[in-house]
Amino acid sequence: MNKLKTSLEQLTVAYQLLRWTVLVTPVAIVVGSMVALFLWLLDLVTHIRWQHEWLIFGLPLAGVLIYWLYRLGGKQADKGNNLIMEEIHEPGGGVPARMAPLVLLTTIITHLFGGSAGREGTAVQIGGSMAGLFGKKLGLSAADIRILLMTGIAAGFGAVFGTPLTGAVFALEVLAIGVMRYDALVPCLIASIFADIVCSAWGIHHTHYSITYLSQPFLEAAPFIHLDLWLLGKVIVCGVAFGLSSFLFSKLMHSIKHNANAYIKIPWLIPVVGGIVIILLSYAVGTTDYLGLGVSSKSPDGISILAAFDAHSHVNDWSWLWKLVFTAITLGMGFKGGEVTPLFFIGAALGHTLALWLGAPVDLFAGLGFIAVFAGATNTPIACTLMGVELFGTTHVLYFAVACFTAYYFSGHSGIYGAQRLEVRKLR
């Protein structure tokens, strides 16, 4: 009898896996294609802005346009990633299909005119919006739509960064601090892998990062110690700094948004003020390198994420803080885009600076900051450790884990997503 029950259970599992593969595949195809379009447009407008730097003076008007686009057609879509997370926690009015084209268009507008923003938020919203649309059209139950929304998050994230394993785990880990949603494990993995394949099939190429540093044995007489303990100590110290910078970014962005809404009584003036502040800051620092995505720069000598991996680049001691401020103002004052790529910039630049201070390998510590600041700001240390593996290889995976886990604890219980729930406190 027990053998019969076990066999029936395995048949049920096989049926569910086949069912979810069928449900998720069209979502992944659509999301992967839309993310490919988004990345192509993003690259296009970035180069246009580099060629016509005067476009930054249109940023305040671009903010007004974004405000009215959401006011006229956005409804609940303005809540972005938080709306998707709220619908997963407690199904309500659903995720509107209009969210995908709205966030794609407004993010492109933000980048064209020089707002400092990322791309993850847009990709995740595209994924959640399309997943919600498919769920409604197919008449799925609330429980199934909840899982489908999670696959949308995984598909968007995996496709936009070319990290399918990270995308799957991020969708499971980001919803609540201290809890992983394993009921959607395989559907999220299927969605993330398929969406990444589809995005790549459209000819989209993701940025390649590399860490050339190779660690040496800590003691020749103790070959069983596989880590450089002195280097490990530096990683822990930097992990604390990465966590604190995550905390600072989250608090500053939320504070700017709260105070802007409290003191600027005319809503459409909020992005106008934000745009003017960004323009003034650009002239104050004497560079436009803190505008836009920040993966690369118009000038070979510019400040960017890629430059942070080079010990001889022009990344300075305060580059990470300037990017933090530019992004917090851009997103806090109503412009659209993600937070994650700017977090990569902040972390890589901070890792660059700390490595020079501590006499540590710059490329390794830039990579550690890249993933650890993200881990602290989103409270997803496992996903970010896996991202380190997918982007940089397995050689330094233990350092990745130490940096991400340390940053996770020192970022406190704050985060960039207001709808993220606290299920298990970091310290009891």
JSON list of C-alpha atoms in Angstrom, two decimals, residues 246-339:
[
{"chain": "A", "resi": 246, "resn": "SER", "atom": "CA", "xyz": [22.69, 49.24, 1.42]},
{"chain": "A", "resi": 247, "resn": "PHE", "atom": "CA", "xyz": [20.97, 50.60, 4.53]},
{"chain": "A", "resi": 248, "resn": "LEU", "atom": "CA", "xyz": [21.92, 54.16, 3.61]},
{"chain": "A", "resi": 249, "resn": "PHE", "atom": "CA", "xyz": [20.59, 53.81, 0.07]},
{"chain": "A", "resi": 250, "resn": "SER", "atom": "CA", "xyz": [17.26, 52.34, 1.17]},
{"chain": "A", "resi": 251, "resn": "LYS", "atom": "CA", "xyz": [16.71, 54.91, 3.90]},
{"chain": "A", "resi": 252, "resn": "LEU", "atom": "CA", "xyz": [17.71, 57.86, 1.72]},
{"chain": "A", "resi": 253, "resn": "MET", "atom": "CA", "xyz": [15.51, 56.83, -1.19]},
{"chain": "A", "resi": 254, "resn": "HIS", "atom": "CA", "xyz": [12.45, 56.26, 1.01]},
{"chain": "A", "resi": 255, "resn": "SER", "atom": "CA", "xyz": [13.12, 59.47, 2.93]},
{"chain": "A", "resi": 256, "resn": "ILE", "atom": "CA", "xyz": [13.37, 61.53, -0.26]},
{"chain": "A", "resi": 257, "resn": "LYS", "atom": "CA", "xyz": [10.11, 60.06, -1.53]},
{"chain": "A", "resi": 258, "resn": "HIS", "atom": "CA", "xyz": [8.31, 60.66, 1.78]},
{"chain": "A", "resi": 259, "resn": "ASN", "atom": "CA", "xyz": [9.51, 64.24, 2.18]},
{"chain": "A", "resi": 260, "resn": "ALA", "atom": "CA", "xyz": [8.85, 65.11, -1.45]},
{"chain": "A", "resi": 261, "resn": "ASN", "atom": "CA", "xyz": [5.24, 63.99, -1.10]},
{"chain": "A", "resi": 262, "resn": "ALA", "atom": "CA", "xyz": [4.91, 65.79, 2.24]},
{"chain": "A", "resi": 263, "resn": "TYR", "atom": "CA", "xyz": [6.35, 69.18, 1.26]},
{"chain": "A", "resi": 264, "resn": "ILE", "atom": "CA", "xyz": [5.69, 69.52, -2.47]},
{"chain": "A", "resi": 265, "resn": "LYS", "atom": "CA", "xyz": [1.92, 69.83, -2.63]},
{"chain": "A", "resi": 266, "resn": "ILE", "atom": "CA", "xyz": [1.61, 69.80, -6.44]},
{"chain": "A", "resi": 267, "resn": "PRO", "atom": "CA", "xyz": [2.42, 66.18, -7.43]},
{"chain": "A", "resi": 268, "resn": "TRP", "atom": "CA", "xyz": [3.76, 66.86, -10.94]},
{"chain": "A", "resi": 269, "resn": "LEU", "atom": "CA", "xyz": [6.25, 69.36, -9.49]},
{"chain": "A", "resi": 270, "resn": "ILE", "atom": "CA", "xyz": [8.02, 66.55, -7.61]},
{"chain": "A", "resi": 271, "resn": "PRO", "atom": "CA", "xyz": [9.82, 65.14, -10.69]},
{"chain": "A", "resi": 272, "resn": "VAL", "atom": "CA", "xyz": [10.46, 68.70, -11.91]},
{"chain": "A", "resi": 273, "resn": "VAL", "atom": "CA", "xyz": [12.33, 69.50, -8.71]},
{"chain": "A", "resi": 274, "resn": "GLY", "atom": "CA", "xyz": [14.10, 66.13, -8.88]},
{"chain": "A", "resi": 275, "resn": "GLY", "atom": "CA", "xyz": [15.21, 66.76, -12.46]},
{"chain": "A", "resi": 276, "resn": "ILE", "atom": "CA", "xyz": [16.55, 70.21, -11.60]},
{"chain": "A", "resi": 277, "resn": "VAL", "atom": "CA", "xyz": [18.49, 68.80, -8.63]},
{"chain": "A", "resi": 278, "resn": "ILE", "atom": "CA", "xyz": [20.04, 66.09, -10.85]},
{"chain": "A", "resi": 279, "resn": "ILE", "atom": "CA", "xyz": [21.13, 68.74, -13.38]},
{"chain": "A", "resi": 280, "resn": "LEU", "atom": "CA", "xyz": [22.71, 70.90, -10.67]},
{"chain": "A", "resi": 281, "resn": "LEU", "atom": "CA", "xyz": [24.47, 67.90, -9.11]},
{"chain": "A", "resi": 282, "resn": "SER", "atom": "CA", "xyz": [25.92, 66.92, -12.49]},
{"chain": "A", "resi": 283, "resn": "TYR", "atom": "CA", "xyz": [27.53, 70.34, -12.80]},
{"chain": "A", "resi": 284, "resn": "ALA", "atom": "CA", "xyz": [28.63, 70.26, -9.16]},
{"chain": "A", "resi": 285, "resn": "VAL", "atom": "CA", "xyz": [30.59, 67.01, -9.59]},
{"chain": "A", "resi": 286, "resn": "GLY", "atom": "CA", "xyz": [31.79, 67.98, -13.07]},
{"chain": "A", "resi": 287, "resn": "THR", "atom": "CA", "xyz": [30.82, 64.74, -14.81]},
{"chain": "A", "resi": 288, "resn": "THR", "atom": "CA", "xyz": [27.83, 62.97, -16.33]},
{"chain": "A", "resi": 289, "resn": "ASP", "atom": "CA", "xyz": [29.15, 59.52, -15.39]},
{"chain": "A", "resi": 290, "resn": "TYR", "atom": "CA", "xyz": [26.62, 59.20, -12.56]},
{"chain": "A", "resi": 291, "resn": "LEU", "atom": "CA", "xyz": [23.67, 59.56, -14.95]},
{"chain": "A", "resi": 292, "resn": "GLY", "atom": "CA", "xyz": [21.92, 56.66, -16.61]},
{"chain": "A", "resi": 293, "resn": "LEU", "atom": "CA", "xyz": [22.71, 52.99, -16.07]},
{"chain": "A", "resi": 294, "resn": "GLY", "atom": "CA", "xyz": [26.43, 53.29, -15.29]},
{"chain": "A", "resi": 295, "resn": "VAL", "atom": "CA", "xyz": [27.59, 49.93, -16.65]},
{"chain": "A", "resi": 296, "resn": "SER", "atom": "CA", "xyz": [29.97, 51.67, -19.02]},
{"chain": "A", "resi": 297, "resn": "SER", "atom": "CA", "xyz": [30.90, 55.27, -19.75]},
{"chain": "A", "resi": 298, "resn": "LYS", "atom": "CA", "xyz": [31.02, 57.51, -22.81]},
{"chain": "A", "resi": 299, "resn": "SER", "atom": "CA", "xyz": [34.72, 58.12, -22.19]},
{"chain": "A", "resi": 300, "resn": "PRO", "atom": "CA", "xyz": [37.31, 55.32, -21.86]},
{"chain": "A", "resi": 301, "resn": "ASP", "atom": "CA", "xyz": [38.53, 57.16, -18.76]},
{"chain": "A", "resi": 302, "resn": "GLY", "atom": "CA", "xyz": [35.05, 57.55, -17.29]},
{"chain": "A", "resi": 303, "resn": "ILE", "atom": "CA", "xyz": [33.65, 56.19, -14.04]},
{"chain": "A", "resi": 304, "resn": "SER", "atom": "CA", "xyz": [31.49, 53.09, -14.42]},
{"chain": "A", "resi": 305, "resn": "ILE", "atom": "CA", "xyz": [30.89, 49.58, -13.12]},
{"chain": "A", "resi": 306, "resn": "LEU", "atom": "CA", "xyz": [33.41, 48.13, -15.57]},
{"chain": "A", "resi": 307, "resn": "ALA", "atom": "CA", "xyz": [35.98, 50.78, -14.56]},
{"chain": "A", "resi": 308, "resn": "ALA", "atom": "CA", "xyz": [35.64, 49.79, -10.90]},
{"chain": "A", "resi": 309, "resn": "PHE", "atom": "CA", "xyz": [37.27, 46.43, -11.67]},
{"chain": "A", "resi": 310, "resn": "ASP", "atom": "CA", "xyz": [40.43, 48.21, -12.83]},
{"chain": "A", "resi": 311, "resn": "ALA", "atom": "CA", "xyz": [42.82, 49.36, -10.11]},
{"chain": "A", "resi": 312, "resn": "HIS", "atom": "CA", "xyz": [44.13, 52.15, -12.36]},
{"chain": "A", "resi": 313, "resn": "SER", "atom": "CA", "xyz": [40.77, 53.63, -13.36]},
{"chain": "A", "resi": 314, "resn": "HIS", "atom": "CA", "xyz": [39.46, 57.07, -12.41]},
{"chain": "A", "resi": 315, "resn": "VAL", "atom": "CA", "xyz": [37.02, 55.71, -9.84]},
{"chain": "A", "resi": 316, "resn": "ASN", "atom": "CA", "xyz": [37.55, 57.87, -6.74]},
{"chain": "A", "resi": 317, "resn": "ASP", "atom": "CA", "xyz": [36.85, 57.50, -3.03]},
{"chain": "A", "resi": 318, "resn": "TRP", "atom": "CA", "xyz": [33.41, 59.12, -3.33]},
{"chain": "A", "resi": 319, "resn": "SER", "atom": "CA", "xyz": [32.17, 57.66, -6.61]},
{"chain": "A", "resi": 320, "resn": "TRP", "atom": "CA", "xyz": [29.98, 55.14, -4.78]},
{"chain": "A", "resi": 321, "resn": "LEU", "atom": "CA", "xyz": [28.34, 57.88, -2.69]},
{"chain": "A", "resi": 322, "resn": "TRP", "atom": "CA", "xyz": [27.66, 60.13, -5.67]},
{"chain": "A", "resi": 323, "resn": "LYS", "atom": "CA", "xyz": [25.94, 57.30, -7.53]},
{"chain": "A", "resi": 324, "resn": "LEU", "atom": "CA", "xyz": [23.94, 56.52, -4.40]},
{"chain": "A", "resi": 325, "resn": "VAL", "atom": "CA", "xyz": [22.73, 60.12, -4.13]},
{"chain": "A", "resi": 326, "resn": "PHE", "atom": "CA", "xyz": [21.94, 60.49, -7.84]},
{"chain": "A", "resi": 327, "resn": "THR", "atom": "CA", "xyz": [19.90, 57.29, -7.85]},
{"chain": "A", "resi": 328, "resn": "ALA", "atom": "CA", "xyz": [18.05, 57.96, -4.58]},
{"chain": "A", "resi": 329, "resn": "ILE", "atom": "CA", "xyz": [16.96, 61.36, -5.93]},
{"chain": "A", "resi": 330, "resn": "THR", "atom": "CA", "xyz": [15.97, 59.99, -9.35]},
{"chain": "A", "resi": 331, "resn": "LEU", "atom": "CA", "xyz": [13.82, 57.16, -8.02]},
{"chain": "A", "resi": 332, "resn": "GLY", "atom": "CA", "xyz": [12.61, 58.96, -4.91]},
{"chain": "A", "resi": 333, "resn": "MET", "atom": "CA", "xyz": [11.34, 61.91, -6.98]},
{"chain": "A", "resi": 334, "resn": "GLY", "atom": "CA", "xyz": [9.14, 59.89, -9.32]},
{"chain": "A", "resi": 335, "resn": "PHE", "atom": "CA", "xyz": [11.28, 58.73, -12.25]},
{"chain": "A", "resi": 336, "resn": "LYS", "atom": "CA", "xyz": [11.08, 55.11, -13.34]},
{"chain": "A", "resi": 337, "resn": "GLY", "atom": "CA", "xyz": [13.60, 52.29, -13.55]},
{"chain": "A", "resi": 338, "resn": "GLY", "atom": "CA", "xyz": [15.20, 49.75, -11.30]},
{"chain": "A", "resi": 339, "resn": "GLU", "atom": "CA", "xyz": [17.49, 50.04, -8.32]}
]
